[in-house]
mmCIF file of N, CA and C and ligand atoms in Angstrom:
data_model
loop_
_atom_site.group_PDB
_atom_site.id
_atom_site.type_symbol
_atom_site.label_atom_id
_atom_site.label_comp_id
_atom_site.label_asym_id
_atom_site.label_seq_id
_atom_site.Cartn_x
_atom_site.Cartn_y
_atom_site.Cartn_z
ATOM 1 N N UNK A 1 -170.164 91.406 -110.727
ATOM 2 C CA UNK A 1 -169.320 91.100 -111.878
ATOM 3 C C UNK A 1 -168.262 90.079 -111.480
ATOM 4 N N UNK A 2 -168.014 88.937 -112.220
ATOM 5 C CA UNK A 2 -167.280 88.050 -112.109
ATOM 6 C C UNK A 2 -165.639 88.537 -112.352
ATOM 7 N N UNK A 3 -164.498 88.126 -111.799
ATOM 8 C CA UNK A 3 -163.334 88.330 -111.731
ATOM 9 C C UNK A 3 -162.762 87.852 -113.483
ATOM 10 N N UNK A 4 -162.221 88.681 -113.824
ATOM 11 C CA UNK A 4 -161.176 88.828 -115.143
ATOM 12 C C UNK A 4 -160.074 87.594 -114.771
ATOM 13 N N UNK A 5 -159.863 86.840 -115.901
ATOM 14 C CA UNK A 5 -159.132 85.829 -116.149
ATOM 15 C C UNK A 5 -157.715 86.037 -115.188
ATOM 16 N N UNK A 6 -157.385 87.631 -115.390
ATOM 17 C CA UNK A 6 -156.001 88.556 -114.796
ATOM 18 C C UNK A 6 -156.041 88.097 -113.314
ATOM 19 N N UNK A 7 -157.241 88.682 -112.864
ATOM 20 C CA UNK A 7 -157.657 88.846 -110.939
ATOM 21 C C UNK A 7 -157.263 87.400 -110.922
ATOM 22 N N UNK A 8 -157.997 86.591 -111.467
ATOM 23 C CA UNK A 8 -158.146 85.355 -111.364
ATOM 24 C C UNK A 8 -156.612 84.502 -110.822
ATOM 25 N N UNK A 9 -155.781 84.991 -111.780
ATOM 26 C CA UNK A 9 -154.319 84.531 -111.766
ATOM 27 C C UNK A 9 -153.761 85.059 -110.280
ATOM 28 N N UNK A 10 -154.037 86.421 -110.363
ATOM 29 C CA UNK A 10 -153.452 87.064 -108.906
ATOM 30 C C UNK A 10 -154.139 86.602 -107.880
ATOM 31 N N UNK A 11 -155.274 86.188 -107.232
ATOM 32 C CA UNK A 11 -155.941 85.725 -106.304
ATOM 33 C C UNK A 11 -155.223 84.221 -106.117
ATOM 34 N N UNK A 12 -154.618 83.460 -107.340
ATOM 35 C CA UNK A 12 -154.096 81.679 -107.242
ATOM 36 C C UNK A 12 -155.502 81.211 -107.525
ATOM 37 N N UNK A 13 -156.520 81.448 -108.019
ATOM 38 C CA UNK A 13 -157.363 80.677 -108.496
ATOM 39 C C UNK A 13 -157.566 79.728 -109.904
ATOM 40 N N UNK A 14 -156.366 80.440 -110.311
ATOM 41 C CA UNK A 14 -156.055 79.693 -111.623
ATOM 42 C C UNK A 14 -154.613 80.043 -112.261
ATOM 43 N N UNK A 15 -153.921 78.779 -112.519
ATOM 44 C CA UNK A 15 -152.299 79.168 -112.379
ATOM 45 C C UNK A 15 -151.840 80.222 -113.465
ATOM 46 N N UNK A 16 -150.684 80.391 -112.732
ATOM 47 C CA UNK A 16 -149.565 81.494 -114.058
ATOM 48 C C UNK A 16 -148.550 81.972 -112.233
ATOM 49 N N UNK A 17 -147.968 82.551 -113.571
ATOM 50 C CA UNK A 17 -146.315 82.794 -112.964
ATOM 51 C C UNK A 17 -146.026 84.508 -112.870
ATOM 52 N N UNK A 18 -146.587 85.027 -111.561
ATOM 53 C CA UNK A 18 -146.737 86.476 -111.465
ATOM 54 C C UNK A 18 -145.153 86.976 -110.433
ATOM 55 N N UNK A 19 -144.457 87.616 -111.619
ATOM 56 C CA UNK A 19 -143.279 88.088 -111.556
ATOM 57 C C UNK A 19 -143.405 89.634 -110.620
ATOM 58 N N UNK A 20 -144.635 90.110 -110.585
ATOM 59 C CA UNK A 20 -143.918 91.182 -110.035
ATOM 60 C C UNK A 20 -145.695 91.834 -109.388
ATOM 61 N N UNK A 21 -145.385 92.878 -108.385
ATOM 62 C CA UNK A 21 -146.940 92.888 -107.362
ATOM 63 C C UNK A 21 -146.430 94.596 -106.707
ATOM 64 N N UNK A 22 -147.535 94.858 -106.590
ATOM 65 C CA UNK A 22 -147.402 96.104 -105.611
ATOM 66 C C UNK A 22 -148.774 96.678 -105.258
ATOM 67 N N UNK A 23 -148.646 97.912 -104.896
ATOM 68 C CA UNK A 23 -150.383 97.931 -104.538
ATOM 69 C C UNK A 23 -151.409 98.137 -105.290
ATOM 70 N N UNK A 24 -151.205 98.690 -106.254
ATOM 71 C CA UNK A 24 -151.210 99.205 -107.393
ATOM 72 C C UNK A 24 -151.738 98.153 -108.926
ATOM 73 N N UNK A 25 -150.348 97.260 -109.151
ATOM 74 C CA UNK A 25 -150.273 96.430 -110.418
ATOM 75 C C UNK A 25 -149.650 95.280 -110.108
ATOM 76 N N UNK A 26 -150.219 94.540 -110.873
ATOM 77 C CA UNK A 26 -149.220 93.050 -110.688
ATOM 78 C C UNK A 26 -148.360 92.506 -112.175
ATOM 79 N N UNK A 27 -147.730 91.842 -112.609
ATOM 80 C CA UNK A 27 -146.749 91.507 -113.426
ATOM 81 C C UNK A 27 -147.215 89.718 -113.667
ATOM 82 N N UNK A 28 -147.244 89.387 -115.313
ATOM 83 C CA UNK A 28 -147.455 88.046 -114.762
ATOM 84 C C UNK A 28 -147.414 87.325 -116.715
ATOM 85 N N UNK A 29 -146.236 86.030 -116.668
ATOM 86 C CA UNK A 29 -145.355 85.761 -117.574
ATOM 87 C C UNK A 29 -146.317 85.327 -118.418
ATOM 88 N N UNK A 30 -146.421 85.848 -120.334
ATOM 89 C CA UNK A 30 -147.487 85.488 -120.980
ATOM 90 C C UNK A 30 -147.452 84.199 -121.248
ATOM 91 N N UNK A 31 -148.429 83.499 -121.333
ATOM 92 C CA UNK A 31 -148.907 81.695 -121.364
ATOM 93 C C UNK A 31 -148.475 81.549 -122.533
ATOM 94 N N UNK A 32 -148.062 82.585 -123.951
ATOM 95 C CA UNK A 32 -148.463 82.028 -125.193
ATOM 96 C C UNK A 32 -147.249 83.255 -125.563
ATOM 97 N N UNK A 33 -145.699 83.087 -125.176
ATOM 98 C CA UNK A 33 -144.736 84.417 -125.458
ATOM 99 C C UNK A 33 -144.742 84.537 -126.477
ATOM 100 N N UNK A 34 -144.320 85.815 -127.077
ATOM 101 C CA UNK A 34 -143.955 86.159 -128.394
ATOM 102 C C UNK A 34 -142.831 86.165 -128.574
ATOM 103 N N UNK A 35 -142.245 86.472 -127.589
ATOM 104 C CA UNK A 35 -140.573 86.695 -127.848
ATOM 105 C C UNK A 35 -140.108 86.161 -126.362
ATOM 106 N N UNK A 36 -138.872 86.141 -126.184
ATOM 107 C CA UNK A 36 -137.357 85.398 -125.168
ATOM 108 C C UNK A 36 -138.878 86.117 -123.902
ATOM 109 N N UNK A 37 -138.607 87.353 -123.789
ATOM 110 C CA UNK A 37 -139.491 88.045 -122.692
ATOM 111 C C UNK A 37 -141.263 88.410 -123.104
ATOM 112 N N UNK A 38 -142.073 88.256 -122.293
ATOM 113 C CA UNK A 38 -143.376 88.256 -122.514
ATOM 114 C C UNK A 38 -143.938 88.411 -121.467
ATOM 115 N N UNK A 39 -144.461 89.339 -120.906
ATOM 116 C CA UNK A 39 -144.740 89.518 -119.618
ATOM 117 C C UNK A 39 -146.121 90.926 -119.762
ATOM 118 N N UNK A 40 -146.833 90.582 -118.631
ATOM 119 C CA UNK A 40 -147.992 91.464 -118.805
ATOM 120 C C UNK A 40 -148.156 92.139 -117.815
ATOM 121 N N UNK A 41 -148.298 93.788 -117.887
ATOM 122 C CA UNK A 41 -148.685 94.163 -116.878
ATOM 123 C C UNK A 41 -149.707 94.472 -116.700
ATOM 124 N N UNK A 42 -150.498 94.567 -115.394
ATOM 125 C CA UNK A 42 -152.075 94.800 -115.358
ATOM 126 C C UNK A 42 -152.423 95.371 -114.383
ATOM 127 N N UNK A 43 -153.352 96.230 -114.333
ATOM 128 C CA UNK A 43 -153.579 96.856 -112.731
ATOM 129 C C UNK A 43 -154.606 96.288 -111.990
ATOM 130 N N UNK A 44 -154.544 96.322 -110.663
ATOM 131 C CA UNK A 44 -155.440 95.373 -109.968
ATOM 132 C C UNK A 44 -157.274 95.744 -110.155
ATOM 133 N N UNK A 45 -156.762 97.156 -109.977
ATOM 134 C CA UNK A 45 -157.892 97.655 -110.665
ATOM 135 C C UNK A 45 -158.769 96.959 -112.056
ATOM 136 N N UNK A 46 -159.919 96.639 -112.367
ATOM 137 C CA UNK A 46 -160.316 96.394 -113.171
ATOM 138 C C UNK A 46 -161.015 97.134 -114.294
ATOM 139 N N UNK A 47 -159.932 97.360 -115.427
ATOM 140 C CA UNK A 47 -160.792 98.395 -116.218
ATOM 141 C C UNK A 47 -160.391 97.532 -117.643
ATOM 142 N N UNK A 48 -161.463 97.587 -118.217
ATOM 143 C CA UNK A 48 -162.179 96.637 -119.898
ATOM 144 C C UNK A 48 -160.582 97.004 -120.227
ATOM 145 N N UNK A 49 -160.512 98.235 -120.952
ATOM 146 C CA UNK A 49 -159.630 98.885 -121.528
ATOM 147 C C UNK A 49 -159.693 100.299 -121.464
ATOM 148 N N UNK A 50 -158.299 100.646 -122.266
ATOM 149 C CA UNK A 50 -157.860 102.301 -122.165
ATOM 150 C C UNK A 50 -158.703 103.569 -122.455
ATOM 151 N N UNK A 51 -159.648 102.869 -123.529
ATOM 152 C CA UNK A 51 -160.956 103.515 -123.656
ATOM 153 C C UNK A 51 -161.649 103.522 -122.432
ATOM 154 N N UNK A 52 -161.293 103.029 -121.614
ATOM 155 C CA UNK A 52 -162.869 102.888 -120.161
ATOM 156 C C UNK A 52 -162.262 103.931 -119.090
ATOM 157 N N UNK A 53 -161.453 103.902 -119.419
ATOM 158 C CA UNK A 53 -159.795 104.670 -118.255
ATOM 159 C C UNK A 53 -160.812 105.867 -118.148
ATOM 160 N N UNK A 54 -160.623 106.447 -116.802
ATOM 161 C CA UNK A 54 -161.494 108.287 -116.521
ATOM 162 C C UNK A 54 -160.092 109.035 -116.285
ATOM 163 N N UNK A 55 -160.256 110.440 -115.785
ATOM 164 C CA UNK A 55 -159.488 110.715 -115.369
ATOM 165 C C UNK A 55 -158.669 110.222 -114.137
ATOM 166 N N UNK A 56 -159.539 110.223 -113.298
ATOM 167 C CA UNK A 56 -159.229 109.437 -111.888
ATOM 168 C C UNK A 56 -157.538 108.010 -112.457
ATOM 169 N N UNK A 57 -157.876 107.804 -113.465
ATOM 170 C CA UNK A 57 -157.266 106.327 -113.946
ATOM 171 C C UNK A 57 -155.477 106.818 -114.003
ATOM 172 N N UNK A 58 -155.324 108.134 -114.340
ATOM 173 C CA UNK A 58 -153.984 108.945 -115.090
ATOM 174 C C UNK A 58 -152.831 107.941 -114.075
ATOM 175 N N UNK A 59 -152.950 108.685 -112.497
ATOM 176 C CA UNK A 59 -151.578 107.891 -112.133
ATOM 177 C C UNK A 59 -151.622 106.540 -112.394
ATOM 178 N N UNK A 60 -152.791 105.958 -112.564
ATOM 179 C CA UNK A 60 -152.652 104.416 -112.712
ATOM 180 C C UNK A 60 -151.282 104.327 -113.746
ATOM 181 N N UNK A 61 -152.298 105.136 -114.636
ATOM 182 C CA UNK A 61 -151.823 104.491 -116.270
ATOM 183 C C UNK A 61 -150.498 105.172 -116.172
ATOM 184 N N UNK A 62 -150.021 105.620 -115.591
ATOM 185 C CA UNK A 62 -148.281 106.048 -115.913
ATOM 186 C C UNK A 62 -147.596 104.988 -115.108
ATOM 187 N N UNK A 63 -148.172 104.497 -113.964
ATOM 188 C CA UNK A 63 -148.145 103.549 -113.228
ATOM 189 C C UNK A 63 -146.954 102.309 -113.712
ATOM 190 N N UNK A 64 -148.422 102.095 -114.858
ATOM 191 C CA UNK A 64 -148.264 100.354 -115.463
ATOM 192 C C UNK A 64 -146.899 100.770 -116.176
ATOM 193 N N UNK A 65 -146.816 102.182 -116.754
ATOM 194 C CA UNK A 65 -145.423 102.238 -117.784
ATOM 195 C C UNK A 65 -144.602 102.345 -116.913
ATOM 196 N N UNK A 66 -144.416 103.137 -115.911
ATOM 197 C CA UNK A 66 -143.486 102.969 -115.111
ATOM 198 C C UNK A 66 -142.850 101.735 -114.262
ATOM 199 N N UNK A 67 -143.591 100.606 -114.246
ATOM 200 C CA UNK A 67 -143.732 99.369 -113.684
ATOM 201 C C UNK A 67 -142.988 98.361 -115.219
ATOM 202 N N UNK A 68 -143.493 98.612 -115.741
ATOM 203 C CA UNK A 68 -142.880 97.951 -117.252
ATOM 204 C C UNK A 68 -141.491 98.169 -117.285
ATOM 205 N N UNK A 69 -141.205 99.585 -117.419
ATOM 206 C CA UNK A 69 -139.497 99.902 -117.389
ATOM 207 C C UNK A 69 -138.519 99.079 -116.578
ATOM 208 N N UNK A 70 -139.496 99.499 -115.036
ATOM 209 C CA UNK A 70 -138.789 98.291 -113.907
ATOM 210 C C UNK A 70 -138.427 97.258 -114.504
ATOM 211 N N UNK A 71 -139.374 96.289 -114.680
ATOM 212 C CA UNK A 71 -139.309 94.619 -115.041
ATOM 213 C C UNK A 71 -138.467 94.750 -116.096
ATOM 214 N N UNK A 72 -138.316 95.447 -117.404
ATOM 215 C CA UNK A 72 -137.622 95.577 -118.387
ATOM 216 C C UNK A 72 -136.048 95.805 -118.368
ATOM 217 N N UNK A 73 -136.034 96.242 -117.162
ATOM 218 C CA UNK A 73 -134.892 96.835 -116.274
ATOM 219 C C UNK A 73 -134.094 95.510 -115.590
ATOM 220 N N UNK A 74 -135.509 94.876 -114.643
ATOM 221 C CA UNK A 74 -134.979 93.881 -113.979
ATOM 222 C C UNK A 74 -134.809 92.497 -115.202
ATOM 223 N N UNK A 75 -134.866 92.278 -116.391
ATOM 224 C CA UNK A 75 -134.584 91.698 -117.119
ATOM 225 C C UNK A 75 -133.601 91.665 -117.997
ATOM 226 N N UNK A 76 -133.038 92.895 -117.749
ATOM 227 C CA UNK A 76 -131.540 92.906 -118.943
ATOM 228 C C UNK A 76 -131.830 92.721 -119.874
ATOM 229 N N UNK A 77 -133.063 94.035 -120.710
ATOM 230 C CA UNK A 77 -133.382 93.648 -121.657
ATOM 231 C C UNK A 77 -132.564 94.761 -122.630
ATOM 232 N N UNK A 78 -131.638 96.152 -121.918
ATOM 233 C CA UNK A 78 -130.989 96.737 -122.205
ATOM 234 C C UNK A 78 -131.419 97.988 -123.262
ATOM 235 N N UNK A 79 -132.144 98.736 -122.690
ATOM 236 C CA UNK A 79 -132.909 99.494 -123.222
ATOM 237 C C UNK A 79 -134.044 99.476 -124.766
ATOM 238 N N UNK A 80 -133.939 97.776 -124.875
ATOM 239 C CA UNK A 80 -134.740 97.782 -126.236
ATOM 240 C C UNK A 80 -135.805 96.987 -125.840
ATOM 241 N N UNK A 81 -137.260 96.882 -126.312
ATOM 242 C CA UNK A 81 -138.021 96.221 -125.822
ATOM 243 C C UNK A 81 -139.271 96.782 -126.188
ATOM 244 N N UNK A 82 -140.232 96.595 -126.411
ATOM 245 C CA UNK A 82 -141.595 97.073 -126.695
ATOM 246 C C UNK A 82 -142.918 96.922 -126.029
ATOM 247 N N UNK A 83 -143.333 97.917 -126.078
ATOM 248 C CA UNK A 83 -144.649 97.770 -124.922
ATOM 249 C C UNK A 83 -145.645 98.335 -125.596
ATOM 250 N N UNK A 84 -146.526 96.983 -125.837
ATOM 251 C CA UNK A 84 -148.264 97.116 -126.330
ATOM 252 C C UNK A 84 -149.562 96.750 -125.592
ATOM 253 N N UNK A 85 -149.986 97.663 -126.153
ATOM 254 C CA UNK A 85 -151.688 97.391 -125.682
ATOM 255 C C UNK A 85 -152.715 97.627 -126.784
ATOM 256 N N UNK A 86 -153.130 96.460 -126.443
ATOM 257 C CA UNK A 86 -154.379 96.287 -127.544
ATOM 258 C C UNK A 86 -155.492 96.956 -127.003
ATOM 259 N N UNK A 87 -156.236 97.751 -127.484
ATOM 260 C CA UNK A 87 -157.913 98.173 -127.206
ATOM 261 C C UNK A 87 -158.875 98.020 -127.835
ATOM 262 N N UNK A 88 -159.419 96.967 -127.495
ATOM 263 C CA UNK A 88 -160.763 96.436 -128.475
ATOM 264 C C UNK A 88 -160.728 95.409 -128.919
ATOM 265 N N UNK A 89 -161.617 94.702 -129.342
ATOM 266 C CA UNK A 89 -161.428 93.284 -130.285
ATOM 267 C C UNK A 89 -160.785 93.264 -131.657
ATOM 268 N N UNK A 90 -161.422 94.469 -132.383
ATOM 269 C CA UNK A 90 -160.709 94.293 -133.577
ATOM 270 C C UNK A 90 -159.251 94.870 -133.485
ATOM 271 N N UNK A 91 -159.191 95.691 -132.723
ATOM 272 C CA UNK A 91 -157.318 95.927 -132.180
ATOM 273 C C UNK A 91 -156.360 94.127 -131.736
ATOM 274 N N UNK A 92 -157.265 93.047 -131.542
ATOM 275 C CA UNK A 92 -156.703 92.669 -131.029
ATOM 276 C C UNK A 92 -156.335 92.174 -129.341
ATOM 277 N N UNK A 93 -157.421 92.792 -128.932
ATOM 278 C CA UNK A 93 -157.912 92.640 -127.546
ATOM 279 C C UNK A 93 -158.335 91.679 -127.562
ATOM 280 N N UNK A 94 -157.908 90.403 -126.321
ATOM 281 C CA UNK A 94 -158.651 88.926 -126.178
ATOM 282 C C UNK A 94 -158.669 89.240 -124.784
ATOM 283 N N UNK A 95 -158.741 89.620 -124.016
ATOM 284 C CA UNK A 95 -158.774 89.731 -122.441
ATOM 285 C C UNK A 95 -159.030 90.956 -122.147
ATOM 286 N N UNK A 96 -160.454 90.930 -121.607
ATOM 287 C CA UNK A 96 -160.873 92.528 -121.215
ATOM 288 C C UNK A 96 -160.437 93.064 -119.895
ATOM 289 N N UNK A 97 -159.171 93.377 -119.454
ATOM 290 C CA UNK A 97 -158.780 93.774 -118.244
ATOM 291 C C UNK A 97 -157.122 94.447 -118.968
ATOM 292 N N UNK A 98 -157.221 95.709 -118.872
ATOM 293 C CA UNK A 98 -156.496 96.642 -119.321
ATOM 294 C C UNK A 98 -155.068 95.778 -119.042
ATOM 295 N N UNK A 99 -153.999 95.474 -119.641
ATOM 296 C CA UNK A 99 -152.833 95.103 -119.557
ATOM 297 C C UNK A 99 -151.592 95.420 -120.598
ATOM 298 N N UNK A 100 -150.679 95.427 -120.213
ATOM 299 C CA UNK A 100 -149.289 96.217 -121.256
ATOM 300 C C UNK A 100 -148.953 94.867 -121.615
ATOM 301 N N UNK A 101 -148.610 94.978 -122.651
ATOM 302 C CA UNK A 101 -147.651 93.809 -122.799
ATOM 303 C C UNK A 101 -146.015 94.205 -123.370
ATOM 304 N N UNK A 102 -145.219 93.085 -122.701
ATOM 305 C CA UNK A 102 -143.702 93.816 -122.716
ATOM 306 C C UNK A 102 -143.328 92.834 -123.127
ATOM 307 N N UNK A 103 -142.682 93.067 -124.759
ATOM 308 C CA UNK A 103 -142.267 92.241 -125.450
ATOM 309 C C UNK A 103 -140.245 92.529 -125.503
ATOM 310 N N UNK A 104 -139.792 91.554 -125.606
ATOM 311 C CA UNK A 104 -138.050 91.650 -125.766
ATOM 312 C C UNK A 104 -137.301 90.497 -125.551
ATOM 313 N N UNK A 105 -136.188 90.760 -125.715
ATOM 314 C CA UNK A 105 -135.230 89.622 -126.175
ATOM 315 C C UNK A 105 -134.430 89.214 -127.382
ATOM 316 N N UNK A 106 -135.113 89.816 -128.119
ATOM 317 C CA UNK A 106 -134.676 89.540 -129.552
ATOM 318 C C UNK A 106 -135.000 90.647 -130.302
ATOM 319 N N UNK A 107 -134.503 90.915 -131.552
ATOM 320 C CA UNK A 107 -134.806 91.844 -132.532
ATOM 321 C C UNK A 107 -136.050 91.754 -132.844
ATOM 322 N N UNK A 108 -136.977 92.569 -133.008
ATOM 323 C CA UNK A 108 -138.702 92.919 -132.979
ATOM 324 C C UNK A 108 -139.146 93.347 -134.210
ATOM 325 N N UNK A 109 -139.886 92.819 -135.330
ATOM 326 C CA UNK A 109 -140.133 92.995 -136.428
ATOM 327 C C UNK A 109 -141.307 94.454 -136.171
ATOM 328 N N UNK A 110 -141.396 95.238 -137.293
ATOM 329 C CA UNK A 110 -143.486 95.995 -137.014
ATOM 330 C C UNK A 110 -143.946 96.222 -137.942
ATOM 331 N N UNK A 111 -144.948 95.410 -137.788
ATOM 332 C CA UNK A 111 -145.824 94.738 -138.736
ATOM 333 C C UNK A 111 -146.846 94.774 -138.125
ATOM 334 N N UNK A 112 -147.940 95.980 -137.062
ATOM 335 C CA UNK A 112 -148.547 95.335 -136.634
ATOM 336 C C UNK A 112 -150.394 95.609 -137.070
ATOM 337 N N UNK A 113 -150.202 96.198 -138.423
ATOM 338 C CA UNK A 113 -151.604 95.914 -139.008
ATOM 339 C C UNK A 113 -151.534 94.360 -139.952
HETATM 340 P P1 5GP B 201 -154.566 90.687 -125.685
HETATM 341 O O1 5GP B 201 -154.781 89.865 -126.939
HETATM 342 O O2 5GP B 201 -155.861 90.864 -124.925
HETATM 343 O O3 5GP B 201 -153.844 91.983 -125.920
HETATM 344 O O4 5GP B 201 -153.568 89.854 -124.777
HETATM 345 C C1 5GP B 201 -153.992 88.824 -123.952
HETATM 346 C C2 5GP B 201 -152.783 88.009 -123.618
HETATM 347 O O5 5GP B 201 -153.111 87.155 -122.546
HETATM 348 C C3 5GP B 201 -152.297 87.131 -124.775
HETATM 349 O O6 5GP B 201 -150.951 87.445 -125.096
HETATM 350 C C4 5GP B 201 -152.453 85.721 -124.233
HETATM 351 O O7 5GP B 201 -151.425 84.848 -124.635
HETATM 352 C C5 5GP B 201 -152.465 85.938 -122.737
HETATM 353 N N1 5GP B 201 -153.219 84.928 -122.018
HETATM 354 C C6 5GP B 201 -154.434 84.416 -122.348
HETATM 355 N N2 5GP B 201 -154.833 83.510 -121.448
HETATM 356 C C7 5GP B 201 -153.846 83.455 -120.517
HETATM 357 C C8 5GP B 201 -153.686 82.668 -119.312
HETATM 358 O O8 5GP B 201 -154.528 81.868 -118.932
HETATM 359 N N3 5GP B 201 -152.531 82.869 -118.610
HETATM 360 C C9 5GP B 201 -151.580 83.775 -119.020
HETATM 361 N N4 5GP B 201 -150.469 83.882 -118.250
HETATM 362 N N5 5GP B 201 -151.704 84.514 -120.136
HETATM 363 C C10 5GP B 201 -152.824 84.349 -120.875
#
């Protein structure tokens, strides 16, 4: 199986601006922000999405939220900020490699059907 657009970025095989790494997950600034902050988290691990997640996946996935707070933290985004994940295409999924996205900076409309 060929490497996810994500791996891709973390390996330097194809650019972007990865804010944050551990053994675990990496952090890395969205190409196309929505808001002041836009940042994605993803685990190195490669999983489609949250639907694919097993059990085995659990600490991951508290992981990535716990890793989000950090960066959200290390951004002075001051306890407001939003964290999504799309699952699936018609959710809205364009990149099949499980990732949070951490939106903030500004007041956040929801609207999101
Ligand atoms: P999804 O729609 O799958 O929930 O989110 C995918 C996100 O990846 C989108 O917000 C999109 O802007 C971002 N994205 C797509 N291609 C690239 C890229 O090449 N580099 C970076 N840094 N982000 C990307």
């Amino acid at each position: 199986m060929s490497d996810s657009l994500f791996t891709k970025i973390r390996k330097g095989e194809i650019p972007g601006t990865i804010v944050y790494q551990d053994e675990l997950c990496f952090a890395i600034e969205d190409i196309a922000p929505q808001a002041p902050i836009h940042i994605l988290i993803i685990p190195i691990k490669e999983i489609e999405k949250v639907s694919d997640a097993s059990e085995e996946d659990i600490n991951l996935l508290g992981h990535l939220l716990h890793v989000s707070k950090k960066i959200a933290q290390n951004h002075n985004l001051d306890n407001n900020y939003r964290l999504v994940i799309n699952n699936g295409a018609r959710a809205g999924q364009t990149v099949f490699h499980i990732h949070v996205h951490l939106l903030g900076g500004k007041s956040l409309e929801w609207h999101p059907a």
